[in-house]
GROMACS .gro file of C-alpha atoms in nm:
model
  237
    1MET     CA    1 -12.041 -12.695  -8.375
    2THR     CA    2 -12.085 -12.408  -8.613
    3SER     CA    3 -12.164 -12.099  -8.406
    4ALA     CA    4 -11.890 -11.885  -8.258
    5ILE     CA    5 -11.899 -11.846  -7.881
    6ARG     CA    6 -11.726 -11.589  -7.666
    7VAL     CA    7 -11.450 -11.770  -7.481
    8PRO     CA    8 -11.082 -11.685  -7.429
    9ALA     CA    9 -10.798 -11.807  -7.644
   10ALA     CA   10 -10.730 -12.177  -7.580
   11VAL     CA   11 -10.384 -12.292  -7.469
   12LEU     CA   12 -10.356 -12.669  -7.491
   13LEU     CA   13 -10.061 -12.883  -7.385
   14PRO     CA   14  -9.955 -13.231  -7.505
   15GLY     CA   15  -9.905 -13.545  -7.304
   16THR     CA   16  -9.568 -13.679  -7.198
   17GLY     CA   17  -9.351 -13.768  -7.494
   18SER     CA   18  -9.605 -13.613  -7.729
   19ASP     CA   19  -9.598 -13.269  -7.889
   20GLU     CA   20  -9.799 -12.977  -8.021
   21VAL     CA   21  -9.844 -13.150  -8.359
   22PHE     CA   22 -10.074 -13.405  -8.200
   23VAL     CA   23 -10.255 -13.137  -7.996
   24ARG     CA   24 -10.335 -12.949  -8.315
   25ALA     CA   25 -10.453 -13.264  -8.490
   26VAL     CA   26 -10.696 -13.330  -8.203
   27PHE     CA   27 -10.822 -12.983  -8.113
   28GLU     CA   28 -10.756 -12.726  -8.383
   29ARG     CA   29 -11.062 -12.783  -8.602
   30PRO     CA   30 -11.312 -12.847  -8.320
   31LEU     CA   31 -11.207 -12.518  -8.161
   32ARG     CA   32 -11.200 -12.334  -8.493
   33ALA     CA   33 -11.564 -12.432  -8.544
   34LEU     CA   34 -11.640 -12.228  -8.233
   35GLY     CA   35 -11.425 -11.934  -8.338
   36VAL     CA   36 -11.172 -12.010  -8.064
   37PRO     CA   37 -10.803 -11.956  -8.149
   38LEU     CA   38 -10.570 -12.237  -8.043
   39ILE     CA   39 -10.226 -12.176  -7.897
   40ALA     CA   40 -10.027 -12.501  -7.881
   41PRO     CA   41  -9.672 -12.436  -7.756
   42PRO     CA   42  -9.400 -12.696  -7.815
   43PRO     CA   43  -9.278 -12.893  -7.513
   44PRO     CA   44  -8.997 -12.753  -7.300
   45PRO     CA   45  -8.694 -12.984  -7.301
   46GLY     CA   46  -8.628 -13.264  -7.057
   47ALA     CA   47  -8.684 -13.220  -6.686
   48ALA     CA   48  -8.805 -12.862  -6.746
   49LEU     CA   49  -9.125 -12.998  -6.902
   50ALA     CA   50  -9.367 -12.923  -6.617
   51ASP     CA   51  -9.224 -12.601  -6.477
   52GLY     CA   52  -9.155 -12.473  -6.826
   53TYR     CA   53  -9.515 -12.521  -6.933
   54LEU     CA   54  -9.651 -12.360  -6.616
   55ALA     CA   55  -9.427 -12.058  -6.679
   56MET     CA   56  -9.556 -12.043  -7.039
   57LEU     CA   57  -9.915 -12.035  -6.913
   58ASP     CA   58  -9.826 -11.747  -6.680
   59ALA     CA   59  -9.669 -11.554  -6.967
   60LEU     CA   60  -9.958 -11.623  -7.204
   61ALA     CA   61 -10.209 -11.509  -6.943
   62ASP     CA   62 -10.010 -11.188  -6.904
   63GLU     CA   63 -10.029 -11.142  -7.281
   64HIS     CA   64 -10.385 -11.253  -7.357
   65GLY     CA   65 -10.571 -11.217  -7.030
   66GLU     CA   66 -10.810 -11.493  -6.925
   67LEU     CA   67 -10.730 -11.827  -7.088
   68LEU     CA   68 -10.916 -12.144  -7.174
   69VAL     CA   69 -10.656 -12.403  -7.073
   70GLY     CA   70 -10.627 -12.774  -7.117
   71GLY     CA   71 -10.443 -13.056  -7.281
   72ILE     CA   72 -10.407 -13.427  -7.329
   73SER     CA   73 -10.298 -13.666  -7.052
   74PHE     CA   74 -10.013 -13.500  -6.859
   75GLY     CA   75 -10.087 -13.177  -7.045
   76ALA     CA   76 -10.437 -13.187  -6.894
   77HIS     CA   77 -10.283 -13.236  -6.549
   78LEU     CA   78 -10.058 -12.932  -6.589
   79ALA     CA   79 -10.341 -12.716  -6.720
   80ALA     CA   80 -10.562 -12.815  -6.427
   81GLU     CA   81 -10.274 -12.750  -6.185
   82TRP     CA   82 -10.232 -12.402  -6.328
   83ALA     CA   83 -10.608 -12.337  -6.320
   84VAL     CA   84 -10.630 -12.441  -5.954
   85ARG     CA   85 -10.348 -12.198  -5.874
   86HIS     CA   86 -10.494 -11.915  -6.085
   87PRO     CA   87 -10.874 -11.952  -6.098
   88GLY     CA   88 -10.919 -11.585  -6.174
   89ARG     CA   89 -10.710 -11.616  -6.491
   90CYS     CA   90 -10.883 -11.929  -6.618
   91GLY     CA   91 -11.202 -11.914  -6.823
   92GLY     CA   92 -11.245 -12.289  -6.865
   93LEU     CA   93 -11.075 -12.627  -6.879
   94LEU     CA   94 -11.045 -12.882  -7.161
   95ALA     CA   95 -10.898 -13.197  -7.008
   96ALA     CA   96 -10.861 -13.497  -7.239
   97LEU     CA   97 -10.744 -13.832  -7.101
   98PRO     CA   98 -10.649 -13.742  -6.743
   99ALA     CA   99 -10.441 -14.028  -6.606
  100TRP     CA  100 -10.452 -13.998  -6.226
  101ASN     CA  101 -10.570 -13.792  -5.928
  102GLY     CA  102 -10.323 -13.651  -5.677
  103VAL     CA  103 -10.009 -13.862  -5.626
  104PRO     CA  104  -9.964 -14.094  -5.928
  105GLY     CA  105  -9.879 -14.406  -5.725
  106PRO     CA  106  -9.931 -14.717  -5.942
  107ALA     CA  107 -10.124 -14.533  -6.215
  108PRO     CA  108 -10.067 -14.714  -6.548
  109ALA     CA  109  -9.953 -14.397  -6.728
  110SER     CA  110  -9.698 -14.319  -6.457
  111LEU     CA  111  -9.557 -14.672  -6.461
  112ALA     CA  112  -9.543 -14.673  -6.842
  113ALA     CA  113  -9.359 -14.339  -6.850
  114THR     CA  114  -9.105 -14.458  -6.594
  115LEU     CA  115  -9.037 -14.783  -6.778
  116THR     CA  116  -9.002 -14.600  -7.108
  117ALA     CA  117  -8.765 -14.343  -6.955
  118ASP     CA  118  -8.544 -14.623  -6.819
  119LEU     CA  119  -8.540 -14.798  -7.156
  120VAL     CA  120  -8.461 -14.478  -7.346
  121ALA     CA  121  -8.183 -14.386  -7.104
  122GLY     CA  122  -8.032 -14.735  -7.108
  123SER     CA  123  -8.081 -14.849  -7.466
  124GLY     CA  124  -8.193 -14.552  -7.675
  125VAL     CA  125  -8.513 -14.444  -7.845
  126ASP     CA  126  -8.501 -14.715  -8.112
  127ALA     CA  127  -8.512 -14.983  -7.844
  128ALA     CA  128  -8.803 -14.808  -7.675
  129LEU     CA  129  -8.992 -14.779  -8.002
  130ALA     CA  130  -8.937 -15.149  -8.067
  131GLN     CA  131  -9.139 -15.219  -7.752
  132THR     CA  132  -9.443 -15.053  -7.910
  133ALA     CA  133  -9.471 -15.323  -8.177
  134GLY     CA  134  -9.808 -15.439  -8.047
  135SER     CA  135  -9.961 -15.090  -8.058
  136PRO     CA  136 -10.187 -14.969  -8.339
  137ASP     CA  137 -10.001 -14.838  -8.644
  138TRP     CA  138 -10.125 -14.480  -8.595
  139LEU     CA  139  -9.998 -14.471  -8.236
  140ARG     CA  140  -9.660 -14.617  -8.330
  141ALA     CA  141  -9.623 -14.352  -8.601
  142GLU     CA  142  -9.710 -14.074  -8.353
  143LEU     CA  143  -9.460 -14.204  -8.099
  144ASP     CA  144  -9.188 -14.244  -8.360
  145ARG     CA  145  -9.227 -13.883  -8.469
  146ALA     CA  146  -9.270 -13.724  -8.128
  147TRP     CA  147  -9.013 -13.923  -7.933
  148ARG     CA  148  -8.745 -13.848  -8.190
  149ARG     CA  149  -8.832 -13.478  -8.171
  150HIS     CA  150  -8.771 -13.481  -7.795
  151GLY     CA  151  -8.422 -13.614  -7.856
  152ASP     CA  152  -8.194 -13.628  -7.552
  153GLY     CA  153  -8.463 -13.470  -7.334
  154LEU     CA  154  -8.714 -13.754  -7.376
  155ALA     CA  155  -8.618 -13.958  -7.069
  156GLY     CA  156  -8.604 -13.650  -6.845
  157GLY     CA  157  -8.946 -13.534  -6.959
  158LEU     CA  158  -9.097 -13.877  -6.904
  159ARG     CA  159  -8.957 -13.895  -6.551
  160ALA     CA  160  -9.075 -13.544  -6.467
  161ALA     CA  161  -9.429 -13.637  -6.566
  162ALA     CA  162  -9.431 -13.982  -6.407
  163SER     CA  163  -9.362 -13.849  -6.058
  164ARG     CA  164  -9.565 -13.527  -6.057
  165PRO     CA  165  -9.897 -13.521  -5.868
  166SER     CA  166 -10.201 -13.396  -6.051
  167PRO     CA  167 -10.457 -13.184  -5.867
  168THR     CA  168 -10.647 -13.383  -5.607
  169LEU     CA  169 -11.022 -13.429  -5.639
  170ALA     CA  170 -11.061 -13.189  -5.346
  171GLU     CA  171 -10.859 -12.925  -5.533
  172LEU     CA  172 -11.063 -12.979  -5.848
  173ALA     CA  173 -11.381 -12.934  -5.643
  174GLY     CA  174 -11.274 -12.575  -5.577
  175LEU     CA  175 -11.238 -12.488  -5.947
  176ALA     CA  176 -11.571 -12.344  -6.057
  177VAL     CA  177 -11.495 -12.282  -6.426
  178PRO     CA  178 -11.676 -12.481  -6.699
  179ALA     CA  179 -11.477 -12.795  -6.776
  180GLY     CA  180 -11.500 -13.050  -7.055
  181ILE     CA  181 -11.341 -13.385  -6.969
  182GLY     CA  182 -11.268 -13.622  -7.258
  183THR     CA  183 -11.202 -13.995  -7.229
  184CYS     CA  184 -11.151 -14.301  -7.448
  185THR     CA  185 -11.356 -14.574  -7.285
  186ASP     CA  186 -11.121 -14.849  -7.407
  187ASP     CA  187 -10.792 -14.684  -7.297
  188PRO     CA  188 -10.618 -14.881  -7.019
  189ILE     CA  189 -10.343 -14.620  -6.977
  190HIS     CA  190 -10.587 -14.333  -6.919
  191PRO     CA  191 -10.873 -14.509  -6.738
  192ALA     CA  192 -11.223 -14.380  -6.802
  193LYS     CA  193 -11.275 -14.407  -6.424
  194VAL     CA  194 -11.024 -14.126  -6.370
  195ALA     CA  195 -11.197 -13.899  -6.623
  196SER     CA  196 -11.529 -13.973  -6.455
  197GLU     CA  197 -11.382 -13.882  -6.116
  198TRP     CA  198 -11.251 -13.553  -6.254
  199ALA     CA  199 -11.590 -13.474  -6.406
  200GLY     CA  200 -11.763 -13.562  -6.081
  201ALA     CA  201 -11.533 -13.348  -5.868
  202LEU     CA  202 -11.537 -13.031  -6.079
  203PRO     CA  203 -11.846 -12.822  -5.997
  204ARG     CA  204 -11.925 -12.731  -6.360
  205ALA     CA  205 -11.803 -13.025  -6.568
  206ALA     CA  206 -11.936 -13.267  -6.826
  207LEU     CA  207 -11.782 -13.588  -6.958
  208GLY     CA  208 -11.737 -13.664  -7.328
  209GLU     CA  209 -11.658 -14.015  -7.449
  210THR     CA  210 -11.495 -14.168  -7.755
  211THR     CA  211 -11.270 -14.471  -7.817
  212LEU     CA  212 -10.911 -14.538  -7.914
  213THR     CA  213 -11.043 -14.705  -8.227
  214ALA     CA  214 -11.222 -14.383  -8.324
  215LEU     CA  215 -10.915 -14.177  -8.234
  216GLY     CA  216 -10.701 -14.391  -8.462
  217ALA     CA  217 -10.931 -14.322  -8.755
  218ASP     CA  218 -11.003 -13.958  -8.670
  219ARG     CA  219 -10.780 -13.759  -8.434
  220GLU     CA  220 -11.049 -13.495  -8.396
  221SER     CA  221 -11.288 -13.742  -8.233
  222LEU     CA  222 -11.120 -13.681  -7.897
  223GLY     CA  223 -11.120 -13.305  -7.948
  224ARG     CA  224 -11.489 -13.305  -8.039
  225ALA     CA  225 -11.582 -13.517  -7.738
  226THR     CA  226 -11.394 -13.284  -7.505
  227VAL     CA  227 -11.516 -12.960  -7.660
  228LEU     CA  228 -11.878 -13.077  -7.672
  229ALA     CA  229 -11.852 -13.169  -7.304
  230PHE     CA  230 -11.721 -12.818  -7.235
  231LEU     CA  231 -12.019 -12.666  -7.415
  232ARG     CA  232 -12.256 -12.873  -7.202
  233ALA     CA  233 -12.068 -12.764  -6.889
  234ARG     CA  234 -12.105 -12.397  -6.985
  235LYS     CA  235 -12.483 -12.432  -6.962
  236ARG     CA  236 -12.465 -12.535  -6.599
  237PRO     CA  237 -12.511 -12.265  -6.334
   0.00000   0.00000   0.00000
């Protein structure tokens, strides 16, 4: 990825409990290689997470015009929700690790967010972090940093995400912008099946794959997989 392409500024949102630091680690250099500027706003606090981000996208579209939107996990859901509402303001979608379609129901990411919110609210962030002891070191370090940054708003943000529907597959089928969908094939919280369903529903989408093992060694592996999928999608009529 060395040649600049003409696409709008990219606004990418983090997953629940994550932050813009992780978004930049994943996407900044892959997008820079294409000459695409990245805007990665910090998360709104607590229960305002979803509506706050959607309002930010509205304001950024007013400022910059057409946007390339996307994100990681719940951030990808919100970006797709905004794109479905405003297809004329969206120049493309970069959706890494989508976690469910439509109503979350028993989706693993929704259940995990709810359980973590309850633990944080009842016992504090240290107790919640102690439950991540079996996770890879890189993921534990990311959670330790990001969860502490969310402070008192962490539980509210987790609950807001856990209960919010993503666009349905039927809604995604009406979004005709080029879309790169990124997945980690070994991620049980963000099943590759969901990413494949998103890619199959969107009219101009391609699927890019990596693994959690690769992501642990190189954060940009997920960004590259998603951006390369977007480039393939752009070639489709």
